[in-house]
PDB file of C-alpha atoms in Angstrom:
ATOM      1  CA  MET K   1       0.000   0.000   0.000  1.00 94.00           C
ATOM      2  CA  ILE K   2       1.201   3.502  -0.836  1.00 97.00           C
ATOM      3  CA  HIS K   3       0.088   6.301   1.456  1.00 97.00           C
ATOM      4  CA  VAL K   4       0.253   9.813   0.002  1.00 97.00           C
ATOM      5  CA  CYS K   5       0.321  12.947   2.121  1.00 97.00           C
ATOM      6  CA  SER K   6       1.711  16.437   2.520  1.00 97.00           C
ATOM      7  CA  LEU K   7       4.861  17.325   4.450  1.00 97.00           C
ATOM      8  CA  SER K   8       2.788  18.455   7.433  1.00 96.00           C
ATOM      9  CA  LYS K   9       1.164  15.002   7.686  1.00 97.00           C
ATOM     10  CA  VAL K  10       4.272  12.799   7.322  1.00 97.00           C
ATOM     11  CA  GLU K  11       4.833  12.021  10.995  1.00 97.00           C
ATOM     12  CA  GLU K  12       1.205  11.109  11.693  1.00 96.00           C
ATOM     13  CA  THR K  13       0.832   9.139   8.428  1.00 97.00           C
ATOM     14  CA  VAL K  14       3.951   7.065   9.130  1.00 98.00           C
ATOM     15  CA  ALA K  15       2.764   6.407  12.694  1.00 97.00           C
ATOM     16  CA  ARG K  16      -0.816   5.575  11.672  1.00 96.00           C
ATOM     17  CA  THR K  17       0.160   3.210   8.846  1.00 97.00           C
ATOM     18  CA  GLY K  18       3.240   1.528  10.301  1.00 96.00           C
ATOM     19  CA  ALA K  19       5.129   2.431   7.127  1.00 97.00           C
ATOM     20  CA  GLU K  20       8.786   1.454   6.936  1.00 96.00           C
ATOM     21  CA  ARG K  21       9.652   3.294   3.694  1.00 97.00           C
ATOM     22  CA  LEU K  22       9.432   6.998   2.940  1.00 98.00           C
ATOM     23  CA  LEU K  23       9.777   8.898  -0.323  1.00 98.00           C
ATOM     24  CA  SER K  24      10.179  12.671   0.037  1.00 98.00           C
ATOM     25  CA  LEU K  25       9.955  14.977  -2.990  1.00 97.00           C
ATOM     26  CA  LEU K  26      10.810  18.500  -1.886  1.00 97.00           C
ATOM     27  CA  ALA K  27      12.400  21.677  -3.161  1.00 94.00           C
ATOM     28  CA  ASP K  28      15.936  22.493  -2.084  1.00 92.00           C
ATOM     29  CA  GLY K  29      15.896  24.183   1.296  1.00 91.00           C
ATOM     30  CA  THR K  30      12.601  22.697   2.481  1.00 94.00           C
ATOM     31  CA  GLU K  31      13.197  21.352   5.964  1.00 93.00           C
ATOM     32  CA  MET K  32      12.483  17.659   6.331  1.00 92.00           C
ATOM     33  CA  VAL K  33      12.904  15.602   9.474  1.00 93.00           C
ATOM     34  CA  ARG K  34      12.793  11.860   8.875  1.00 96.00           C
ATOM     35  CA  PRO K  35      10.504  10.143  11.393  1.00 97.00           C
ATOM     36  CA  ALA K  36      12.544   8.092  13.878  1.00 95.00           C
ATOM     37  CA  SER K  37      10.730   4.894  12.875  1.00 96.00           C
ATOM     38  CA  ILE K  38      12.036   5.148   9.293  1.00 97.00           C
ATOM     39  CA  LEU K  39      15.586   3.847   8.889  1.00 96.00           C
ATOM     40  CA  ALA K  40      17.873   6.087   6.837  1.00 96.00           C
ATOM     41  CA  GLU K  41      18.294   3.392   4.170  1.00 96.00           C
ATOM     42  CA  ASN K  42      14.492   3.254   3.784  1.00 97.00           C
ATOM     43  CA  HIS K  43      14.168   6.987   3.087  1.00 98.00           C
ATOM     44  CA  LEU K  44      14.681   8.478  -0.365  1.00 97.00           C
ATOM     45  CA  HIS K  45      14.743  12.282  -0.428  1.00 97.00           C
ATOM     46  CA  LEU K  46      14.591  13.668  -3.961  1.00 97.00           C
ATOM     47  CA  VAL K  47      15.239  17.391  -4.381  1.00 96.00           C
ATOM     48  CA  MET K  48      13.192  19.033  -7.148  1.00 95.00           C
ATOM     49  CA  HIS K  49      10.726  21.824  -7.649  1.00 91.00           C
ATOM     50  CA  ASP K  50       7.149  21.275  -8.759  1.00 91.00           C
ATOM     51  CA  ILE K  51       7.689  22.607 -12.281  1.00 87.00           C
ATOM     52  CA  VAL K  52       7.245  21.197 -15.780  1.00 87.00           C
ATOM     53  CA  ALA K  53       9.690  23.378 -17.718  1.00 86.00           C
ATOM     54  CA  ALA K  54      13.174  24.601 -16.889  1.00 87.00           C
ATOM     55  CA  GLN K  55      13.278  27.780 -14.793  1.00 90.00           C
ATOM     56  CA  GLU K  56      16.386  29.550 -13.624  1.00 91.00           C
ATOM     57  CA  GLY K  57      17.310  28.720 -10.050  1.00 89.00           C
ATOM     58  CA  MET K  58      14.917  25.765  -9.873  1.00 89.00           C
ATOM     59  CA  THR K  59      15.471  22.024 -10.201  1.00 92.00           C
ATOM     60  CA  MET K  60      13.200  20.483 -12.792  1.00 91.00           C
ATOM     61  CA  PRO K  61      12.171  16.860 -12.241  1.00 93.00           C
ATOM     62  CA  GLY K  62      14.307  14.737 -14.537  1.00 94.00           C
ATOM     63  CA  GLU K  63      15.301  11.268 -15.575  1.00 96.00           C
ATOM     64  CA  GLU K  64      17.733  10.884 -12.663  1.00 96.00           C
ATOM     65  CA  HIS K  65      14.899  11.594 -10.202  1.00 97.00           C
ATOM     66  CA  VAL K  66      12.535   9.100 -11.808  1.00 97.00           C
ATOM     67  CA  ARG K  67      15.237   6.424 -12.090  1.00 98.00           C
ATOM     68  CA  ALA K  68      16.019   6.846  -8.360  1.00 98.00           C
ATOM     69  CA  LEU K  69      12.298   6.703  -7.534  1.00 97.00           C
ATOM     70  CA  LEU K  70      11.863   3.524  -9.592  1.00 98.00           C
ATOM     71  CA  ASP K  71      14.944   1.872  -8.064  1.00 98.00           C
ATOM     72  CA  PHE K  72      13.592   2.699  -4.597  1.00 98.00           C
ATOM     73  CA  ALA K  73      10.188   1.227  -5.514  1.00 97.00           C
ATOM     74  CA  TYR K  74      11.657  -1.958  -7.007  1.00 97.00           C
ATOM     75  CA  ARG K  75      13.634  -2.588  -3.798  1.00 96.00           C
ATOM     76  CA  TRP K  76      10.439  -2.325  -1.699  1.00 96.00           C
ATOM     77  CA  ASP K  77       9.324  -5.756  -0.477  1.00 94.00           C
ATOM     78  CA  ARG K  78       5.775  -4.421   0.186  1.00 94.00           C
ATOM     79  CA  ALA K  79       5.638  -6.143   3.580  1.00 94.00           C
ATOM     80  CA  LYS K  80       4.895  -2.754   5.170  1.00 95.00           C
ATOM     81  CA  PRO K  81       3.440   0.388   3.567  1.00 96.00           C
ATOM     82  CA  MET K  82       5.366   3.170   1.882  1.00 97.00           C
ATOM     83  CA  VAL K  83       4.600   6.844   2.495  1.00 98.00           C
ATOM     84  CA  VAL K  84       5.095   9.227  -0.422  1.00 98.00           C
ATOM     85  CA  HIS K  85       4.942  12.947   0.201  1.00 97.00           C
ATOM     86  CA  CYS K  86       5.742  16.330  -1.259  1.00 96.00           C
ATOM     87  CA  TYR K  87       5.111  19.747   0.229  1.00 96.00           C
ATOM     88  CA  ALA K  88       1.353  19.886  -0.404  1.00 95.00           C
ATOM     89  CA  GLY K  89       0.550  16.254  -1.196  1.00 95.00           C
ATOM     90  CA  ILE K  90      -0.960  17.271  -4.542  1.00 95.00           C
ATOM     91  CA  SER K  91       1.493  17.128  -7.452  1.00 96.00           C
ATOM     92  CA  ARG K  92       4.910  15.491  -7.041  1.00 96.00           C
ATOM     93  CA  SER K  93       3.653  12.917  -4.539  1.00 97.00           C
ATOM     94  CA  THR K  94       0.557  11.941  -6.536  1.00 97.00           C
ATOM     95  CA  ALA K  95       2.668  11.609  -9.691  1.00 97.00           C
ATOM     96  CA  SER K  96       5.154   9.451  -7.804  1.00 98.00           C
ATOM     97  CA  ALA K  97       2.458   7.204  -6.329  1.00 97.00           C
ATOM     98  CA  TYR K  98       0.988   6.776  -9.825  1.00 97.00           C
ATOM     99  CA  ILE K  99       4.438   5.964 -11.231  1.00 97.00           C
ATOM    100  CA  ILE K 100       5.197   3.419  -8.496  1.00 97.00           C
ATOM    101  CA  ALA K 101       1.821   1.713  -8.928  1.00 97.00           C
ATOM    102  CA  ALA K 102       2.321   1.549 -12.708  1.00 96.00           C
ATOM    103  CA  ALA K 103       5.868   0.209 -12.340  1.00 96.00           C
ATOM    104  CA  LEU K 104       4.990  -2.468  -9.787  1.00 96.00           C
ATOM    105  CA  ALA K 105       1.836  -3.546 -11.628  1.00 93.00           C
ATOM    106  CA  PRO K 106       2.948  -3.342 -15.268  1.00 92.00           C
ATOM    107  CA  LYS K 107      -0.258  -4.895 -16.608  1.00 92.00           C
ATOM    108  CA  ARG K 108      -2.472  -2.351 -14.834  1.00 92.00           C
ATOM    109  CA  ASP K 109      -4.328  -0.085 -17.215  1.00 94.00           C
ATOM    110  CA  GLU K 110      -2.982   3.470 -17.113  1.00 95.00           C
ATOM    111  CA  ALA K 111      -6.408   5.100 -17.489  1.00 96.00           C
ATOM    112  CA  GLU K 112      -7.972   2.980 -14.748  1.00 95.00           C
ATOM    113  CA  LEU K 113      -5.082   3.828 -12.455  1.00 95.00           C
ATOM    114  CA  ALA K 114      -5.436   7.568 -13.166  1.00 96.00           C
ATOM    115  CA  LYS K 115      -9.204   7.441 -12.564  1.00 96.00           C
ATOM    116  CA  THR K 116      -8.581   5.607  -9.280  1.00 95.00           C
ATOM    117  CA  LEU K 117      -6.105   8.308  -8.291  1.00 95.00           C
ATOM    118  CA  ARG K 118      -8.699  11.011  -9.032  1.00 95.00           C
ATOM    119  CA  PHE K 119     -11.368   9.147  -7.052  1.00 96.00           C
ATOM    120  CA  LEU K 120      -9.061   8.781  -4.046  1.00 96.00           C
ATOM    121  CA  SER K 121      -7.784  12.364  -4.220  1.00 96.00           C
ATOM    122  CA  PRO K 122      -9.995  15.032  -5.792  1.00 96.00           C
ATOM    123  CA  SER K 123      -7.104  17.535  -5.531  1.00 96.00           C
ATOM    124  CA  ALA K 124      -4.497  15.264  -7.166  1.00 95.00           C
ATOM    125  CA  THR K 125      -2.710  17.053  -9.996  1.00 95.00           C
ATOM    126  CA  PRO K 126       0.177  14.740 -10.890  1.00 97.00           C
ATOM    127  CA  ASN K 127       3.267  16.617 -12.071  1.00 96.00           C
ATOM    128  CA  PRO K 128       3.238  16.151 -15.868  1.00 96.00           C
ATOM    129  CA  ARG K 129       7.030  16.227 -16.145  1.00 96.00           C
ATOM    130  CA  LEU K 130       7.433  13.300 -13.724  1.00 97.00           C
ATOM    131  CA  ILE K 131       4.700  11.401 -15.579  1.00 97.00           C
ATOM    132  CA  ALA K 132       6.290  12.026 -18.993  1.00 97.00           C
ATOM    133  CA  VAL K 133       9.723  10.848 -17.874  1.00 97.00           C
ATOM    134  CA  ALA K 134       8.261   7.743 -16.222  1.00 97.00           C
ATOM    135  CA  ASP K 135       6.128   6.982 -19.285  1.00 97.00           C
ATOM    136  CA  MET K 136       9.303   6.953 -21.382  1.00 97.00           C
ATOM    137  CA  LEU K 137      11.350   4.895 -18.894  1.00 97.00           C
ATOM    138  CA  LEU K 138       8.565   2.349 -18.394  1.00 96.00           C
ATOM    139  CA  GLY K 139       7.865   2.057 -22.130  1.00 95.00           C
ATOM    140  CA  ARG K 140       4.202   2.994 -21.729  1.00 95.00           C
ATOM    141  CA  GLU K 141       4.117   4.676 -25.170  1.00 94.00           C
ATOM    142  CA  GLY K 142       2.307   7.823 -24.032  1.00 95.00           C
ATOM    143  CA  GLN K 143      -0.443   5.975 -22.175  1.00 96.00           C
ATOM    144  CA  MET K 144       0.513   7.344 -18.758  1.00 97.00           C
ATOM    145  CA  ILE K 145       0.659  10.876 -20.152  1.00 97.00           C
ATOM    146  CA  ALA K 146      -2.730  10.530 -21.851  1.00 97.00           C
ATOM    147  CA  ALA K 147      -4.340   9.013 -18.757  1.00 97.00           C
ATOM    148  CA  VAL K 148      -3.167  11.805 -16.467  1.00 96.00           C
ATOM    149  CA  GLU K 149      -4.175  14.458 -19.013  1.00 96.00           C
ATOM    150  CA  ALA K 150      -7.631  12.839 -19.176  1.00 96.00           C
ATOM    151  CA  ILE K 151      -8.283  13.280 -15.446  1.00 94.00           C
ATOM    152  CA  GLY K 152      -7.214  16.929 -15.688  1.00 93.00           C
ATOM    153  CA  ARG K 153      -6.286  19.299 -12.942  1.00 93.00           C
ATOM    154  CA  GLY K 154      -7.574  18.433  -9.505  1.00 90.00           C
ATOM    155  CA  ALA K 155      -9.720  20.603  -7.272  1.00 88.00           C
ATOM    156  CA  ASP K 156      -7.990  23.667  -5.868  1.00 91.00           C
ATOM    157  CA  ALA K 157      -6.527  23.006  -2.445  1.00 90.00           C
ATOM    158  CA  PHE K 158      -3.733  24.316  -0.255  1.00 89.00           C
ATOM    159  CA  GLU K 159      -2.994  20.794   0.919  1.00 93.00           C
ATOM    160  CA  GLY K 160      -4.163  17.399  -0.259  1.00 93.00           C
ATOM    161  CA  ILE K 161      -6.062  15.075   2.025  1.00 94.00           C
ATOM    162  CA  PRO K 162      -3.985  11.953   2.781  1.00 95.00           C
ATOM    163  CA  PHE K 163      -5.047   8.855   0.872  1.00 95.00           C
ATOM    164  CA  GLU K 164      -3.873   5.330   0.119  1.00 96.00           C
ATOM    165  CA  LEU K 165      -3.322   3.705  -3.254  1.00 95.00           C
ATOM    166  CA  SER K 166      -3.119  -0.075  -3.506  1.00 92.00           C
ATOM    167  CA  ILE K 167      -0.715  -1.900  -5.778  1.00 88.00           C
ATOM    168  CA  ARG K 168      -2.623  -4.477  -7.792  1.00 75.00           C
ATOM    169  CA  ASP K 169      -0.894  -6.772 -10.222  1.00 56.00           C
TER     170      ASP K 169
END
């Protein structure tokens, strides 16, 4: 199970779910304290901004980020949940949860997965750059991109409501 939340909800989400793995997607300079129950080797902290095109002074999500995310996901034994978070729990984290679910369940239909994401999180607005890079790396031939475009932008929110996404093969 993947649990998605905002930075402000990490501690309580990890405690509530018993998660042993944590994926953090934050901009450089955003303070992040790893919960004590998460071992350092089970925490991946990727530094990037929530942007889709290069901007001076900002780190655009790229292939190295998605490769690290996928490697982290493939090493997950799924015995205990994983928590995925970004600052607001709306864009980078929802994209990453979608990517992990697609990678770990390669036969799962991209559109069904995107619709499930929208149902679970009305505010989810997966970062299109992360989705595009993952689509290419996973050989999904544009299907992930099209599926996320089809669900459109999520409802306006300052912070997403935590939700859980199951991995189904």
